[in-house]
Coordinates of C-alpha atoms (C1' of nucleotides) in Angstrom, one line a residue:
Chain A
M13 CA 18.0 -14.6 -0.6
S14 CA 16.7 -17.8 1.0
T15 CA 14.4 -16.5 3.7
P16 CA 11.0 -18.0 3.1
L17 CA 8.6 -15.1 2.6
N18 CA 5.2 -14.5 4.1
G19 CA 2.5 -15.8 1.8
S20 CA -0.3 -13.8 3.3
V21 CA 1.5 -10.5 2.7
L22 CA 2.3 -11.4 -0.9
K23 CA -1.4 -12.3 -1.5
A24 CA -2.5 -9.0 0.0
F25 CA -0.3 -7.1 -2.4
S26 CA -1.5 -9.3 -5.3
I27 CA -5.0 -8.2 -4.4
L28 CA -3.9 -4.5 -4.3
G29 CA -2.4 -5.1 -7.7
L30 CA -5.9 -5.8 -9.1
F31 CA -6.8 -2.2 -8.9
S32 CA -6.5 0.0 -11.9
K33 CA -8.1 3.0 -13.5
A34 CA -10.3 0.6 -15.4
R35 CA -11.1 -1.2 -12.1
P36 CA -11.3 1.3 -9.2
E37 CA -13.4 -1.2 -7.1
I38 CA -13.1 -4.9 -6.5
T39 CA -15.2 -7.6 -4.7
A40 CA -14.3 -10.9 -3.2
N41 CA -15.5 -12.5 -6.4
T42 CA -13.1 -10.3 -8.4
V43 CA -10.2 -11.5 -6.3
A44 CA -11.3 -15.2 -6.4
S45 CA -11.6 -15.3 -10.1
E46 CA -8.5 -13.2 -10.9
L47 CA -6.1 -14.8 -8.3
G48 CA -7.7 -18.3 -8.1
T49 CA -8.3 -18.1 -4.3
N50 CA -11.3 -19.2 -2.4
V51 CA -14.1 -16.6 -2.0
A52 CA -14.0 -16.8 1.8
T53 CA -10.3 -16.3 1.8
A54 CA -10.6 -13.4 -0.6
H55 CA -13.2 -11.8 1.5
R56 CA -11.1 -12.2 4.6
F57 CA -8.1 -10.5 2.9
L58 CA -10.4 -7.6 1.8
L59 CA -11.7 -7.1 5.3
T60 CA -8.1 -7.2 6.6
L61 CA -6.9 -4.6 4.1
E62 CA -9.9 -2.5 5.1
A63 CA -9.0 -2.7 8.7
A64 CA -5.5 -1.7 7.8
G65 CA -6.9 1.3 6.0
A66 CA -5.5 0.2 2.7
L67 CA -9.0 -0.3 1.4
V68 CA -12.3 1.4 2.1
S69 CA -15.8 0.1 1.4
Y70 CA -18.8 2.4 0.7
R71 CA -21.0 -0.3 -0.7
R72 CA -21.5 -3.8 0.6
G73 CA -18.9 -6.2 -0.8
C74 CA -17.2 -3.4 -2.9
F75 CA -13.7 -2.2 -1.9
A76 CA -11.7 0.8 -3.2
L77 CA -8.2 2.0 -2.4
G78 CA -8.2 3.7 1.0
G79 CA -6.5 6.6 2.8
T80 CA -3.5 4.6 4.0
I81 CA -2.5 3.9 0.4
E82 CA -2.8 7.6 -0.6
E83 CA -0.8 8.7 2.5
L84 CA 1.9 6.1 1.9
G85 CA 2.0 7.1 -1.7
R86 CA 2.5 10.8 -0.9
L87 CA 5.1 9.9 1.7
A88 CA 6.9 7.7 -0.7
E89 CA 7.1 10.5 -3.2
S90 CA 8.1 13.1 -0.6
V91 CA 10.9 11.1 1.0
N92 CA 12.3 10.2 -2.4
P93 CA 13.4 13.6 -3.5
I94 CA 15.7 12.1 -6.1
A95 CA 12.8 11.2 -8.3
T96 CA 11.3 14.7 -7.9
K97 CA 14.6 16.3 -8.9
V98 CA 15.3 14.1 -11.9
Q99 CA 11.8 14.1 -13.3
P100 CA 12.0 17.5 -15.0
I101 CA 15.5 16.7 -16.3
I102 CA 14.4 13.5 -17.9
N103 CA 11.2 15.0 -19.2
E104 CA 13.5 17.5 -21.1
V105 CA 15.6 14.7 -22.5
S106 CA 12.5 12.8 -23.6
R107 CA 11.2 15.9 -25.4
D108 CA 14.7 16.5 -26.9
I109 CA 15.2 12.9 -28.2
R110 CA 11.5 12.0 -28.5
E111 CA 11.9 8.7 -26.9
S112 CA 11.3 7.4 -23.4
V113 CA 13.9 8.0 -20.7
M114 CA 14.4 6.3 -17.3
V115 CA 16.7 6.6 -14.3
C116 CA 17.8 3.6 -12.2
R117 CA 19.5 2.9 -9.0
L118 CA 21.1 -0.4 -8.0
G119 CA 18.8 -2.2 -5.6
R120 CA 19.5 -5.6 -4.0
R121 CA 17.7 -7.3 -6.8
G122 CA 19.2 -5.4 -9.7
P123 CA 18.9 -2.0 -11.4
T124 CA 15.6 -0.5 -10.2
C125 CA 13.7 2.1 -12.1
I126 CA 13.1 5.2 -9.9
A127 CA 11.9 7.7 -12.5
V128 CA 10.4 7.6 -16.0
A129 CA 9.6 10.0 -18.7
V130 CA 7.5 8.3 -21.3
S131 CA 7.8 9.6 -24.9
D132 CA 4.9 11.7 -26.2
Q133 CA 5.0 9.9 -29.5
P134 CA 1.8 8.0 -30.3
I135 CA 3.5 4.7 -30.1
S136 CA 6.4 4.2 -27.7
V137 CA 7.8 2.0 -25.0
K138 CA 7.0 2.5 -21.3
V139 CA 8.3 0.9 -18.1
D140 CA 6.9 1.1 -14.6
V141 CA 8.7 2.8 -11.7
G142 CA 9.8 0.0 -9.4
T143 CA 10.7 -2.4 -12.2
V144 CA 13.8 -4.4 -11.6
L145 CA 15.9 -4.9 -14.7
P146 CA 18.1 -7.9 -15.5
I147 CA 21.7 -6.9 -14.7
D148 CA 23.5 -8.8 -17.5
V149 CA 21.5 -7.9 -20.6
T150 CA 20.4 -4.3 -20.1
A151 CA 22.2 -1.1 -20.8
H152 CA 21.7 -0.1 -17.1
G153 CA 22.9 -3.4 -15.8
K154 CA 26.0 -3.5 -17.9
L155 CA 26.9 0.0 -16.8
W156 CA 26.6 -1.1 -13.2
L157 CA 28.7 -4.2 -13.9
A158 CA 31.3 -2.1 -15.7
H159 CA 31.8 0.0 -12.6
M160 CA 32.2 -2.9 -10.2
S161 CA 35.2 -4.7 -8.9
K162 CA 35.6 -8.3 -10.1
P163 CA 34.5 -9.9 -6.9
D164 CA 31.3 -7.8 -7.0
Q165 CA 30.7 -8.8 -10.6
S166 CA 31.0 -12.4 -9.6
N167 CA 28.4 -11.9 -6.9
W168 CA 25.9 -10.7 -9.6
L169 CA 26.8 -13.1 -12.4
K170 CA 26.6 -16.8 -12.5
D171 CA 29.4 -17.0 -14.9
T172 CA 31.3 -14.3 -16.7
T173 CA 32.3 -15.0 -20.2
Q174 CA 35.3 -13.4 -21.8
D175 CA 32.9 -11.7 -24.3
L176 CA 31.1 -10.0 -21.4
K177 CA 34.4 -9.0 -19.7
D178 CA 35.6 -7.4 -23.0
A179 CA 32.2 -5.7 -23.4
L180 CA 32.3 -4.2 -19.9
T181 CA 35.9 -2.9 -20.4
K182 CA 34.7 -1.2 -23.6
I183 CA 31.7 0.3 -21.8
K184 CA 33.8 1.7 -19.0
A185 CA 36.1 3.3 -21.6
Q186 CA 33.5 4.8 -23.9
G187 CA 31.2 6.0 -21.0
F188 CA 27.9 4.5 -22.2
A189 CA 26.3 1.1 -22.7
L190 CA 24.0 -0.1 -25.3
N191 CA 21.2 -2.6 -25.3
Q192 CA 20.4 -3.7 -28.9
G193 CA 17.7 -6.3 -28.4
D194 CA 19.6 -8.1 -25.7
N195 CA 16.8 -8.0 -23.1
E196 CA 13.7 -7.9 -25.2
P197 CA 14.2 -8.7 -28.9
D198 CA 12.7 -5.4 -30.2
L199 CA 13.9 -3.1 -27.5
G200 CA 16.9 -0.8 -27.7
A201 CA 18.5 1.5 -25.1
V202 CA 21.5 3.6 -24.5
A203 CA 22.5 4.4 -20.9
V204 CA 25.1 6.7 -19.3
P205 CA 26.4 6.9 -15.7
V206 CA 25.5 9.5 -13.1
Y207 CA 28.3 10.0 -10.6
G208 CA 27.8 11.1 -7.0
D209 CA 29.9 13.6 -5.1
D210 CA 32.1 10.7 -4.1
G211 CA 32.9 9.9 -7.7
K212 CA 31.1 6.6 -7.5
L213 CA 28.3 5.5 -9.7
S214 CA 25.1 6.5 -8.0
M215 CA 22.5 6.2 -10.8
T216 CA 22.2 5.3 -14.4
I217 CA 20.1 7.1 -17.0
S218 CA 18.9 5.8 -20.4
V219 CA 17.0 6.5 -23.5
F220 CA 15.0 3.5 -24.5
G221 CA 12.5 2.5 -27.2
M222 CA 11.9 0.3 -30.2
L223 CA 15.1 -1.1 -31.5
S224 CA 14.4 -0.1 -35.1
R225 CA 14.8 3.5 -34.1
F226 CA 18.2 3.1 -32.5
N227 CA 20.4 4.0 -35.4
A228 CA 23.8 5.6 -35.1
P229 CA 22.5 9.3 -35.2
L230 CA 19.9 8.6 -32.5
I231 CA 22.5 6.9 -30.3
E232 CA 24.9 9.8 -30.8
R233 CA 22.3 12.5 -30.0
S234 CA 21.1 10.4 -27.0
V235 CA 24.5 10.0 -25.5
A236 CA 25.0 13.8 -25.8
S237 CA 21.7 14.6 -24.2
L238 CA 22.0 12.0 -21.5
T239 CA 25.5 13.1 -20.6
H240 CA 24.3 16.6 -20.2
A241 CA 21.4 15.4 -18.0
A242 CA 23.7 13.2 -16.0
K243 CA 25.8 16.3 -15.1
A244 CA 22.7 18.2 -14.1
I245 CA 21.5 15.3 -11.9
G246 CA 24.8 14.7 -10.3
A247 CA 25.2 18.4 -9.3
Chain B
M11 CA -17.9 -7.8 11.4
S12 CA -16.8 -11.1 13.0
T13 CA -14.5 -12.5 10.4
P14 CA -11.1 -13.1 12.0
L15 CA -8.6 -11.0 10.1
N16 CA -5.2 -11.9 8.8
G17 CA -2.6 -11.1 11.4
S18 CA 0.3 -11.1 8.9
V19 CA -1.2 -8.5 6.7
L20 CA -2.0 -6.2 9.6
K21 CA 1.6 -6.5 10.8
A22 CA 2.9 -5.7 7.3
F23 CA 0.8 -2.5 7.3
S24 CA 2.0 -1.7 10.8
I25 CA 5.5 -1.9 9.5
L26 CA 4.6 0.4 6.6
G27 CA 3.2 2.8 9.1
L28 CA 6.6 3.2 10.7
F29 CA 7.8 5.3 7.7
S30 CA 7.6 9.1 8.0
K31 CA 9.4 12.1 6.7
A32 CA 11.6 11.9 9.7
R33 CA 12.2 8.2 9.1
P34 CA 12.5 7.5 5.4
E35 CA 14.3 4.2 6.0
I36 CA 13.9 1.4 8.5
T37 CA 15.7 -1.8 9.5
A38 CA 14.7 -5.0 11.1
N39 CA 15.9 -3.6 14.4
T40 CA 13.6 -0.6 13.9
V41 CA 10.6 -2.8 13.4
A42 CA 11.5 -5.1 16.3
S43 CA 11.9 -2.2 18.8
E44 CA 8.9 -0.2 17.6
L45 CA 6.4 -3.1 17.2
G46 CA 7.8 -5.5 19.7
T47 CA 8.3 -8.3 17.2
N48 CA 11.2 -10.7 16.9
V49 CA 14.1 -9.5 14.7
A50 CA 13.9 -12.6 12.5
T51 CA 10.2 -12.1 12.0
A52 CA 10.7 -8.4 11.3
H53 CA 13.4 -9.2 8.8
R54 CA 11.2 -11.7 7.0
F55 CA 8.4 -9.2 6.7
L56 CA 10.8 -6.6 5.3
L57 CA 12.0 -9.1 2.7
T58 CA 8.4 -10.0 1.8
L59 CA 7.4 -6.3 1.4
E60 CA 10.5 -5.9 -0.8
A61 CA 9.5 -8.9 -2.9
A62 CA 6.0 -7.3 -3.2
G63 CA 7.6 -4.1 -4.4
A64 CA 6.3 -2.2 -1.4
L65 CA 9.8 -1.6 -0.1
V66 CA 13.1 -1.3 -1.8
S67 CA 16.6 -1.7 -0.4
Y68 CA 19.7 0.2 -1.7
R69 CA 21.8 -0.6 1.4
R70 CA 22.1 -3.8 3.3
G71 CA 19.5 -4.1 6.0
C72 CA 17.9 -0.7 5.1
F73 CA 14.5 -0.5 3.5
A74 CA 12.6 2.5 2.0
L75 CA 9.1 2.7 0.5
G76 CA 9.1 1.3 -3.0
G77 CA 7.6 1.8 -6.4
T78 CA 4.5 -0.2 -5.7
I79 CA 3.5 2.1 -3.0
E80 CA 4.0 5.2 -5.2
E81 CA 2.0 3.6 -8.0
L82 CA -0.8 2.6 -5.7
G83 CA -0.8 6.0 -4.2
R84 CA -1.1 7.7 -7.6
L85 CA -3.8 5.2 -8.6
A86 CA -5.7 5.9 -5.3
E87 CA -5.7 9.6 -6.0
S88 CA -6.6 9.2 -9.7
V89 CA -9.5 6.9 -9.2
N90 CA -10.8 9.0 -6.4
P91 CA -11.5 12.2 -8.4
I92 CA -13.9 13.4 -5.8
A93 CA -11.0 14.3 -3.5
T94 CA -9.3 16.1 -6.4
K95 CA -12.4 18.1 -7.2
V96 CA -13.3 19.0 -3.6
Q97 CA -9.7 19.9 -2.6
P98 CA -9.7 23.4 -4.1
I99 CA -13.2 24.1 -2.9
I100 CA -12.4 23.2 0.7
N101 CA -9.0 25.0 0.5
E102 CA -11.1 28.1 -0.3
V103 CA -13.5 27.6 2.6
S104 CA -10.5 27.1 4.9
R105 CA -8.9 30.4 3.7
D106 CA -12.3 32.1 4.1
I107 CA -13.1 30.9 7.6
R108 CA -9.5 30.4 8.7
E109 CA -10.2 27.0 10.3
S110 CA -9.7 23.4 9.1
V111 CA -12.2 21.9 6.7
M112 CA -12.9 18.3 5.9
V113 CA -15.2 16.2 3.7
C114 CA -16.5 12.8 4.6
R115 CA -18.3 9.9 3.0
L116 CA -20.1 7.2 4.8
G117 CA -18.0 4.0 4.8
R118 CA -18.9 0.8 6.4
R119 CA -17.3 1.7 9.7
G120 CA -18.6 5.2 9.8
P121 CA -18.1 8.7 8.3
T122 CA -14.7 8.5 6.6
C123 CA -12.6 11.5 5.9
I124 CA -11.7 11.7 2.2
A125 CA -10.3 15.3 1.9
V126 CA -8.9 17.8 4.3
A127 CA -7.8 21.4 4.2
V128 CA -5.8 22.2 7.3
S129 CA -6.0 25.8 8.5
D130 CA -3.0 28.0 7.9
Q131 CA -3.2 29.4 11.4
P132 CA -0.1 28.7 13.5
I133 CA -2.1 26.5 15.8
S134 CA -5.0 24.5 14.5
V135 CA -6.6 21.1 14.5
K136 CA -5.8 18.5 11.8
V137 CA -7.2 15.2 10.9
D138 CA -5.8 12.5 8.6
V139 CA -7.5 11.4 5.4
G140 CA -8.9 7.9 6.0
T141 CA -9.9 8.6 9.6
V142 CA -13.2 7.1 10.6
L143 CA -15.3 9.3 12.8
P144 CA -17.7 8.1 15.5
I145 CA -21.2 8.3 14.1
D146 CA -23.1 9.4 17.2
V147 CA -21.1 12.2 18.6
T148 CA -19.6 14.0 15.6
A149 CA -21.3 16.7 13.4
H150 CA -20.7 14.5 10.3
G151 CA -22.1 11.4 12.0
K152 CA -25.2 13.2 13.2
L153 CA -25.8 14.5 9.7
W154 CA -25.7 11.0 8.3
L155 CA -28.0 9.7 11.0
A156 CA -30.4 12.6 10.4
H157 CA -30.8 11.5 6.8
M158 CA -31.3 7.8 7.5
S159 CA -34.5 5.8 7.9
K160 CA -35.2 4.6 11.4
P161 CA -34.2 1.0 10.7
D162 CA -30.9 2.3 9.3
Q163 CA -30.4 4.4 12.4
S164 CA -30.9 1.4 14.6
N165 CA -28.3 -0.5 12.7
W166 CA -25.7 2.1 13.5
L167 CA -26.8 2.9 17.1
K168 CA -26.9 0.6 20.0
D169 CA -29.7 2.5 21.6
T170 CA -31.4 5.6 20.4
T171 CA -32.3 8.0 23.2
Q172 CA -35.2 10.4 22.8
D173 CA -32.7 13.3 23.1
L174 CA -30.7 12.0 20.1
K175 CA -33.9 11.5 18.1
D176 CA -35.0 15.1 18.8
A177 CA -31.5 16.4 18.0
L178 CA -31.6 14.5 14.6
T179 CA -35.0 15.9 13.8
K180 CA -33.7 19.4 14.5
I181 CA -30.6 18.9 12.4
K182 CA -32.6 17.7 9.5
A183 CA -34.8 20.8 9.7
Q184 CA -32.0 23.4 10.2
G185 CA -29.7 21.8 7.6
F186 CA -26.5 21.6 9.6
A187 CA -25.1 19.7 12.6
L188 CA -22.9 20.9 15.4
N189 CA -20.3 19.2 17.5
Q190 CA -19.6 21.2 20.6
G191 CA -17.1 19.0 22.5
D192 CA -19.1 15.9 22.1
N193 CA -16.4 13.8 20.5
E194 CA -13.2 15.4 21.9
P195 CA -13.8 17.8 24.8
D196 CA -12.0 20.7 23.2
L197 CA -13.1 20.2 19.6
G198 CA -15.9 21.9 17.8
A199 CA -17.3 21.4 14.3
V200 CA -20.2 22.4 12.1
A201 CA -21.2 20.2 9.2
V202 CA -23.6 20.6 6.3
P203 CA -24.9 18.0 3.8
V204 CA -23.7 17.6 0.2
Y205 CA -26.5 16.1 -1.9
G206 CA -25.9 14.0 -5.0
D207 CA -27.9 14.2 -8.3
D208 CA -30.3 11.7 -6.8
G209 CA -31.1 14.1 -4.0
K210 CA -29.6 11.7 -1.5
L211 CA -26.9 12.6 1.0
S212 CA -23.6 11.7 -0.7
M213 CA -21.0 13.6 1.4
T214 CA -20.8 15.8 4.4
I215 CA -18.5 18.8 4.8
S216 CA -17.4 20.6 8.0
V217 CA -15.4 23.3 9.5
F218 CA -13.7 22.1 12.6
G219 CA -11.3 23.4 15.2
M220 CA -10.8 24.3 18.8
L221 CA -14.1 24.6 20.6
S222 CA -13.3 28.0 22.1
R223 CA -13.4 29.5 18.7
F224 CA -16.9 28.2 17.8
N225 CA -19.0 31.1 18.8
A226 CA -22.2 32.1 17.1
P227 CA -20.6 34.4 14.5
L228 CA -18.1 31.7 13.4
I229 CA -20.9 29.1 13.2
E230 CA -23.0 31.4 11.1
R231 CA -20.2 32.3 8.7
S232 CA -19.2 28.7 8.5
V233 CA -22.7 27.5 7.6
A234 CA -22.9 30.1 4.9
S235 CA -19.5 29.2 3.4
L236 CA -20.0 25.5 3.8
T237 CA -23.4 25.6 2.1
H238 CA -21.9 27.5 -0.8
A239 CA -19.1 24.9 -1.1
A240 CA -21.6 22.1 -0.8
K241 CA -23.5 23.4 -3.8
A242 CA -20.2 23.7 -5.8
I243 CA -19.3 20.1 -4.8
G244 CA -22.7 18.7 -5.6
A245 CA -22.8 20.3 -9.1
Chain C
dC26 C1' -45.1 -5.7 -0.1
dC27 C1' -43.5 -10.4 -0.5
dT28 C1' -40.6 -13.9 -2.3
dC29 C1' -36.7 -15.8 -4.3
dC30 C1' -32.1 -15.8 -5.8
dC31 C1' -27.6 -14.4 -5.7
dA32 C1' -23.9 -12.4 -3.4
dA33 C1' -21.8 -11.4 0.9
dT34 C1' -20.4 -12.9 5.2
dC35 C1' -19.4 -16.1 9.0
dT36 C1' -17.9 -20.6 11.4
dC37 C1' -14.6 -24.0 12.9
dA38 C1' -12.1 -28.6 12.1
dA39 C1' -8.5 -29.7 9.2
dT40 C1' -4.5 -28.1 7.1
dT41 C1' -0.8 -25.2 6.4
dT42 C1' 1.9 -21.5 7.5
dT43 C1' 4.5 -18.8 10.6
dT44 C1' 7.4 -18.0 14.3
dG45 C1' 11.6 -17.2 16.9
dA46 C1' 15.8 -19.3 19.2
dG47 C1' 19.9 -20.2 17.8
dA48 C1' 23.3 -20.8 14.2
dT49 C1' 25.7 -18.8 10.3
dA50 C1' 27.3 -15.1 7.3
dT51 C1' 28.7 -10.5 6.2
dT52 C1' 30.5 -6.0 7.0
dA53 C1' 33.0 -2.6 9.2
dA54 C1' 36.3 -1.0 12.5
dT55 C1' 40.6 -1.7 14.8
Chain D
dA19 C1' 44.0 -10.4 10.1
dT20 C1' 40.9 -10.3 13.9
dT21 C1' 36.9 -9.1 16.4
dA22 C1' 32.5 -7.3 17.2
dA23 C1' 28.1 -6.0 15.6
dT24 C1' 24.5 -6.5 12.5
dA25 C1' 22.2 -9.0 9.0
dT26 C1' 20.5 -13.2 7.4
dC27 C1' 19.1 -18.1 7.5
dT28 C1' 17.3 -22.6 9.4
dC29 C1' 13.8 -25.7 11.0
dA30 C1' 11.1 -27.8 15.0
dA31 C1' 7.5 -26.1 17.6
dA32 C1' 3.7 -23.3 17.8
dA33 C1' 0.2 -20.8 16.0
dA34 C1' -2.5 -19.0 12.3
dT35 C1' -4.9 -19.7 8.1
dT36 C1' -7.9 -22.0 5.0
dG37 C1' -12.1 -23.3 2.7
dA38 C1' -16.4 -26.1 2.6
dG39 C1' -20.6 -25.4 4.0
dA40 C1' -23.9 -22.8 6.6
dT41 C1' -26.1 -18.4 7.5
dT42 C1' -27.3 -13.6 6.5
dG43 C1' -28.5 -9.7 3.7
dG44 C1' -29.7 -7.0 -0.3
dG45 C1' -31.8 -6.4 -4.6
dA46 C1' -34.8 -7.6 -8.3
dG47 C1' -39.0 -9.1 -10.0
dG48 C1' -43.8 -10.3 -9.5

DNA sequence: CCTCCCAATCTCAATTTTTGAGATATTAAT
DNA sequence: ATTAATATCTCAAAAATTGAGATTGGGAGG
């Protein structure tokens, strides 16, 4: 898209992004040093977010996330019933396979993660809900591409090599896609389609984790478990 | 505060405020008609919020709340453990008294609601988390004022009548404050203090509802139940 | 209790961004 | 294939925002 965005709004969300469990409160100085803005500007943004209800201040100069964010967060969860429905299903797959599992939908900017079950292993890979994945080098992305018409594929891809076309044909035939270090060098994933009532691809679901663990047995077990989960989600 | 706020950020949150259970998706036309802005401007704000992760679009021109809002919402809840701790306690008071209950902290703009238990009666009064209450005519506000030094009271009040001073002295002595239609004509409330480890007032908790129900027996039962809850919260 | 220092907050001229009318593009229905 | 409605983009005009410096407030130390 070419529409110039609104810089102020982007800054405001950058400020909200500074909050974490380790940092439940921020000050204008926090914003200025972390985001490189002027202290006066930072202060003005904090007051604006407070006026909007996004932040609240109980101590002079200190700001915490406010009621508006909590309410919007609850609303976001409640009007997105899909995530609520799939969460227990992907939790089960994650326990079964002992790797992380995620579900994506195709947003305007690419496959977008809508639900995650992070593996309970001491060391595993995680991804944030809301993350937009590259469409050409991820298992999710390749599944979406495999289910598109050629014109739609061209809209998403700058140039489509013969290798990629062949790969997409194979993915459509075998019913799953692999990512073997294509996106991040040490990351592996296997994704399967979730079809809607209309027979169209509505979501994709994957097991993902460190590439070294994605041997043939894990891939086989993952495809089976994911396919079972996909049927449960699509019901 | 006199700092001019940032209009763009306020508009962005006004747009986010258009979402509801009844309206899980909005378009540029929705924004334009509800907020009276130009369609092009509305469209630009939606794209900006999408770029920030606050919105997500699965259909052309339609936007839903996105992952950033869910994450911020979860974060807001998790770093505000106070609300999590008090929620079961005030739920119990609400069941006991059969009226709505809320807890407030003193923010910069006045007593700010941080947790609510809405009565399960078919008809009752509710208030939103994040709401800022007037400090001079609410039970919560009067409790806060009663626990302040005189200079602090002057900071909050334009002018302090002798009646109000007398009322605050009485409130401090009796340990609870009443609102009998002072804020909204038909609204009654009774609030008690919650003291922190340092012996200072840290929160206030109230039963509130329709004024017609706030007779002497209800007030007495409420004070008892609230005082019990206040001790549990302050522990 | 007073003083000092640091952080918070405010101001307003200079600077930059934002706006919105109109044009262009896309999608869906006929 | 055409048409209509909606979405999206452009850029000159309009308006808002920025940030250096001033002012205010709170906390710590004496």
